[in-house]
PDB file of C-alpha atoms in Angstrom:
ATOM      1  CA  MET A   1      -7.028 -33.448  28.724  1.00 54.00           C
ATOM      2  CA  GLY A   2      -6.083 -30.600  31.091  1.00 55.00           C
ATOM      3  CA  ARG A   3      -2.370 -30.930  30.339  1.00 58.00           C
ATOM      4  CA  PHE A   4      -3.073 -30.959  26.617  1.00 48.00           C
ATOM      5  CA  MET A   5      -5.105 -27.739  26.876  1.00 46.00           C
ATOM      6  CA  GLY A   6      -2.342 -26.175  28.984  1.00 47.00           C
ATOM      7  CA  PHE A   7       0.220 -27.166  26.366  1.00 43.00           C
ATOM      8  CA  LEU A   8      -1.911 -25.613  23.617  1.00 44.00           C
ATOM      9  CA  PHE A   9      -2.260 -22.409  25.644  1.00 46.00           C
ATOM     10  CA  ILE A  10       1.505 -22.137  26.157  1.00 48.00           C
ATOM     11  CA  LEU A  11       2.146 -22.902  22.496  1.00 40.00           C
ATOM     12  CA  ALA A  12      -0.321 -20.203  21.411  1.00 44.00           C
ATOM     13  CA  ALA A  13       1.234 -17.680  23.816  1.00 43.00           C
ATOM     14  CA  LEU A  14       4.732 -18.380  22.508  1.00 42.00           C
ATOM     15  CA  ALA A  15       3.597 -18.105  18.900  1.00 44.00           C
ATOM     16  CA  GLY A  16       2.226 -14.630  19.628  1.00 46.00           C
ATOM     17  CA  CYS A  17       5.531 -13.430  21.101  1.00 51.00           C
ATOM     18  CA  GLY A  18       7.300 -12.911  17.793  1.00 52.00           C
ATOM     19  CA  ASP A  19       9.348  -9.810  17.099  1.00 59.00           C
ATOM     20  CA  ASP A  20       7.415  -6.878  15.695  1.00 81.00           C
ATOM     21  CA  GLU A  21       8.839  -5.288  12.609  1.00 84.00           C
ATOM     22  CA  GLU A  22      10.465  -1.950  13.269  1.00 93.00           C
ATOM     23  CA  TRP A  23      10.705   0.338  10.259  1.00 95.00           C
ATOM     24  CA  ALA A  24      13.163   3.221  10.062  1.00 93.00           C
ATOM     25  CA  GLU A  25      14.035   5.828   7.458  1.00 92.00           C
ATOM     26  CA  ALA A  26      16.695   4.513   5.097  1.00 92.00           C
ATOM     27  CA  GLU A  27      19.065   5.934   2.521  1.00 92.00           C
ATOM     28  CA  ARG A  28      19.197   4.175  -0.825  1.00 92.00           C
ATOM     29  CA  GLU A  29      20.267   5.118  -4.320  1.00 93.00           C
ATOM     30  CA  SER A  30      16.965   4.122  -5.896  1.00 93.00           C
ATOM     31  CA  ALA A  31      14.830   6.395  -3.671  1.00 94.00           C
ATOM     32  CA  GLU A  32      14.336   9.143  -6.286  1.00 95.00           C
ATOM     33  CA  ALA A  33      13.329   6.650  -8.984  1.00 95.00           C
ATOM     34  CA  GLU A  34      10.915   4.999  -6.540  1.00 96.00           C
ATOM     35  CA  LYS A  35       9.368   8.387  -5.653  1.00 96.00           C
ATOM     36  CA  GLU A  36       8.866   9.214  -9.326  1.00 96.00           C
ATOM     37  CA  PHE A  37       7.282   5.800  -9.912  1.00 96.00           C
ATOM     38  CA  ILE A  38       4.831   6.326  -7.017  1.00 96.00           C
ATOM     39  CA  GLU A  39       3.874   9.808  -8.240  1.00 95.00           C
ATOM     40  CA  ASN A  40       3.173   8.378 -11.708  1.00 96.00           C
ATOM     41  CA  TYR A  41       1.183   5.546 -10.122  1.00 97.00           C
ATOM     42  CA  PHE A  42      -1.022   8.041  -8.241  1.00 95.00           C
ATOM     43  CA  THR A  43      -1.790   9.878 -11.497  1.00 96.00           C
ATOM     44  CA  ALA A  44      -2.692   6.604 -13.222  1.00 97.00           C
ATOM     45  CA  TRP A  45      -4.798   5.514 -10.205  1.00 96.00           C
ATOM     46  CA  GLU A  46      -6.902   8.685 -10.369  1.00 95.00           C
ATOM     47  CA  GLU A  47      -7.410   8.279 -14.120  1.00 96.00           C
ATOM     48  CA  SER A  48      -8.352   4.616 -13.704  1.00 97.00           C
ATOM     49  CA  LEU A  49     -11.064   5.588 -11.219  1.00 94.00           C
ATOM     50  CA  GLU A  50     -12.308   8.359 -13.495  1.00 94.00           C
ATOM     51  CA  TYR A  51     -12.566   5.969 -16.456  1.00 96.00           C
ATOM     52  CA  GLN A  52     -13.614   3.008 -14.264  1.00 96.00           C
ATOM     53  CA  ASN A  53     -10.848   0.918 -15.797  1.00 97.00           C
ATOM     54  CA  PHE A  54      -8.354  -0.932 -13.579  1.00 97.00           C
ATOM     55  CA  SER A  55      -6.314  -2.018 -16.595  1.00 97.00           C
ATOM     56  CA  MET A  56      -4.882   1.527 -16.685  1.00 97.00           C
ATOM     57  CA  VAL A  57      -2.859   0.751 -13.533  1.00 97.00           C
ATOM     58  CA  GLU A  58      -2.087  -2.907 -14.252  1.00 97.00           C
ATOM     59  CA  PRO A  59       1.347  -2.073 -15.752  1.00 96.00           C
ATOM     60  CA  TYR A  60       2.360  -0.747 -12.323  1.00 97.00           C
ATOM     61  CA  PHE A  61       1.766  -4.104 -10.580  1.00 97.00           C
ATOM     62  CA  VAL A  62       3.380  -7.484 -10.310  1.00 95.00           C
ATOM     63  CA  ILE A  63       0.476  -9.350 -11.920  1.00 92.00           C
ATOM     64  CA  ASN A  64      -1.387 -12.117 -10.077  1.00 91.00           C
ATOM     65  CA  THR A  65       0.057 -11.372  -6.653  1.00 93.00           C
ATOM     66  CA  HIS A  66      -1.972 -10.904  -3.501  1.00 94.00           C
ATOM     67  CA  GLY A  67      -1.235  -7.159  -3.689  1.00 93.00           C
ATOM     68  CA  TYR A  68      -2.493  -6.973  -7.274  1.00 96.00           C
ATOM     69  CA  HIS A  69      -5.768  -8.733  -6.433  1.00 97.00           C
ATOM     70  CA  THR A  70      -6.253  -6.638  -3.288  1.00 96.00           C
ATOM     71  CA  GLU A  71      -5.884  -3.381  -5.226  1.00 96.00           C
ATOM     72  CA  ARG A  72      -8.119  -4.649  -8.021  1.00 97.00           C
ATOM     73  CA  ARG A  73     -10.818  -5.460  -5.459  1.00 97.00           C
ATOM     74  CA  HIS A  74     -10.366  -2.053  -3.790  1.00 95.00           C
ATOM     75  CA  HIS A  75     -10.701  -0.375  -7.191  1.00 96.00           C
ATOM     76  CA  GLN A  76     -13.908  -2.306  -7.927  1.00 97.00           C
ATOM     77  CA  GLN A  77     -15.354  -1.284  -4.547  1.00 95.00           C
ATOM     78  CA  LEU A  78     -14.603   2.387  -5.176  1.00 94.00           C
ATOM     79  CA  VAL A  79     -16.042   2.291  -8.692  1.00 94.00           C
ATOM     80  CA  SER A  80     -19.194   0.402  -7.676  1.00 94.00           C
ATOM     81  CA  SER A  81     -19.846   2.828  -4.811  1.00 92.00           C
ATOM     82  CA  ARG A  82     -19.131   5.771  -7.157  1.00 91.00           C
ATOM     83  CA  LYS A  83     -16.383   7.015  -4.907  1.00 90.00           C
ATOM     84  CA  MET A  84     -13.549   9.114  -6.346  1.00 89.00           C
ATOM     85  CA  GLU A  85     -10.155   9.512  -4.704  1.00 91.00           C
ATOM     86  CA  GLU A  86      -7.865  12.342  -5.682  1.00 91.00           C
ATOM     87  CA  ILE A  87      -4.412  12.707  -4.257  1.00 92.00           C
ATOM     88  CA  GLY A  88      -3.790  16.303  -3.296  1.00 90.00           C
ATOM     89  CA  THR A  89      -0.677  17.349  -1.460  1.00 92.00           C
ATOM     90  CA  VAL A  90       1.920  14.654  -0.916  1.00 93.00           C
ATOM     91  CA  ASN A  91       3.365  15.491   2.501  1.00 94.00           C
ATOM     92  CA  GLU A  92       6.036  12.814   2.637  1.00 94.00           C
ATOM     93  CA  ILE A  93       7.601  10.063   0.553  1.00 95.00           C
ATOM     94  CA  THR A  94      10.223   8.304   2.630  1.00 96.00           C
ATOM     95  CA  PRO A  95      12.246   5.159   1.947  1.00 96.00           C
ATOM     96  CA  GLN A  96      12.167   2.771   4.907  1.00 96.00           C
ATOM     97  CA  GLU A  97      13.844  -0.465   5.895  1.00 94.00           C
ATOM     98  CA  ASN A  98      13.145  -2.905   8.725  1.00 95.00           C
ATOM     99  CA  GLN A  99      15.548  -4.942  10.835  1.00 95.00           C
ATOM    100  CA  TYR A 100      15.268  -7.834   8.358  1.00 94.00           C
ATOM    101  CA  GLY A 101      16.369  -5.752   5.358  1.00 92.00           C
ATOM    102  CA  ASP A 102      12.876  -5.466   3.831  1.00 93.00           C
ATOM    103  CA  GLU A 103      12.253  -2.184   2.040  1.00 94.00           C
ATOM    104  CA  ARG A 104       9.188  -0.036   1.451  1.00 96.00           C
ATOM    105  CA  MET A 105       8.234   3.541   0.668  1.00 97.00           C
ATOM    106  CA  LYS A 106       6.088   5.411   3.190  1.00 97.00           C
ATOM    107  CA  VAL A 107       3.766   7.931   1.544  1.00 96.00           C
ATOM    108  CA  GLU A 108       1.669  10.389   3.527  1.00 96.00           C
ATOM    109  CA  ALA A 109      -0.728  12.473   1.447  1.00 95.00           C
ATOM    110  CA  GLU A 110      -3.910  14.489   1.559  1.00 95.00           C
ATOM    111  CA  PHE A 111      -6.705  12.619  -0.203  1.00 93.00           C
ATOM    112  CA  SER A 112      -9.849  14.296  -1.470  1.00 93.00           C
ATOM    113  CA  ILE A 113     -12.764  11.840  -1.486  1.00 91.00           C
ATOM    114  CA  GLN A 114     -15.893  12.551  -3.472  1.00 91.00           C
ATOM    115  CA  GLU A 115     -18.920  10.423  -2.644  1.00 88.00           C
ATOM    116  CA  ARG A 116     -22.575  11.148  -3.472  1.00 86.00           C
ATOM    117  CA  GLY A 117     -21.878  14.815  -4.115  1.00 87.00           C
ATOM    118  CA  GLU A 118     -20.026  15.278  -0.815  1.00 92.00           C
ATOM    119  CA  ILE A 119     -16.309  16.039  -0.754  1.00 93.00           C
ATOM    120  CA  SER A 120     -14.137  15.293   2.244  1.00 94.00           C
ATOM    121  CA  SER A 121     -10.416  15.467   2.850  1.00 94.00           C
ATOM    122  CA  GLU A 122      -8.309  12.971   4.778  1.00 93.00           C
ATOM    123  CA  THR A 123      -4.648  12.484   5.518  1.00 94.00           C
ATOM    124  CA  ARG A 124      -3.736   8.913   4.646  1.00 94.00           C
ATOM    125  CA  THR A 125      -0.576   6.867   4.819  1.00 96.00           C
ATOM    126  CA  ARG A 126       0.318   4.256   2.230  1.00 96.00           C
ATOM    127  CA  TYR A 127       3.200   1.816   2.314  1.00 97.00           C
ATOM    128  CA  PHE A 128       4.426   0.781  -1.122  1.00 97.00           C
ATOM    129  CA  TYR A 129       6.301  -2.498  -1.285  1.00 96.00           C
ATOM    130  CA  LEU A 130       8.119  -2.286  -4.607  1.00 95.00           C
ATOM    131  CA  MET A 131      10.309  -4.611  -6.597  1.00 94.00           C
ATOM    132  CA  GLN A 132      12.298  -4.222  -9.766  1.00 91.00           C
ATOM    133  CA  ASP A 133      11.315  -6.104 -12.893  1.00 88.00           C
ATOM    134  CA  ASN A 134      14.184  -5.646 -15.353  1.00 88.00           C
ATOM    135  CA  ASP A 135      14.622  -1.857 -15.280  1.00 86.00           C
ATOM    136  CA  ASP A 136      11.030  -1.095 -14.240  1.00 91.00           C
ATOM    137  CA  TRP A 137       9.565  -0.694 -10.769  1.00 95.00           C
ATOM    138  CA  LYS A 138       6.462  -2.718  -9.906  1.00 96.00           C
ATOM    139  CA  VAL A 139       4.084  -2.657  -6.940  1.00 96.00           C
ATOM    140  CA  ASP A 140       4.124  -5.930  -5.041  1.00 95.00           C
ATOM    141  CA  ALA A 141       1.716  -4.688  -2.344  1.00 95.00           C
ATOM    142  CA  ILE A 142       0.296  -1.504  -0.840  1.00 96.00           C
ATOM    143  CA  GLY A 143      -0.321  -1.214   2.878  1.00 95.00           C
ATOM    144  CA  ARG A 144      -2.972   1.230   4.075  1.00 91.00           C
ATOM    145  CA  GLU A 145      -3.191   3.299   7.218  1.00 86.00           C
ATOM    146  CA  ASP A 146      -6.257   5.537   7.163  1.00 70.00           C
ATOM    147  CA  SER A 147      -7.012   8.078   9.854  1.00 63.00           C
TER     148      SER A 147
END
């Protein structure tokens, strides 16, 4: 039994030693179109919260993906808690690529959050994982990094 537990420990340690993804700024022809898509998405996101209607942003997503359901759930949580997010100044929209060739857009922006009559401001980072569907961009997933 002791050897078996030792084997499991070594196996677990090796499984945790995988390479971490390293993202770096990247040049790509589609960067401007991706930036425009994200800016339009932010406008639609704010309106969808105002009207409490997620279907306003559905055209921006790859439907029935994990990312779609995660954002739908996040939207429902914001609406049910009567929380409004407004995107103020966008500080940075940068195309990135990792060592495996995966691409994303890093967006750092000032968010104004209104909750129960109180307004606060936060700098937040979002990572948009986009894909092309015919000639349209779609959100596959959005990563969040809140300060």
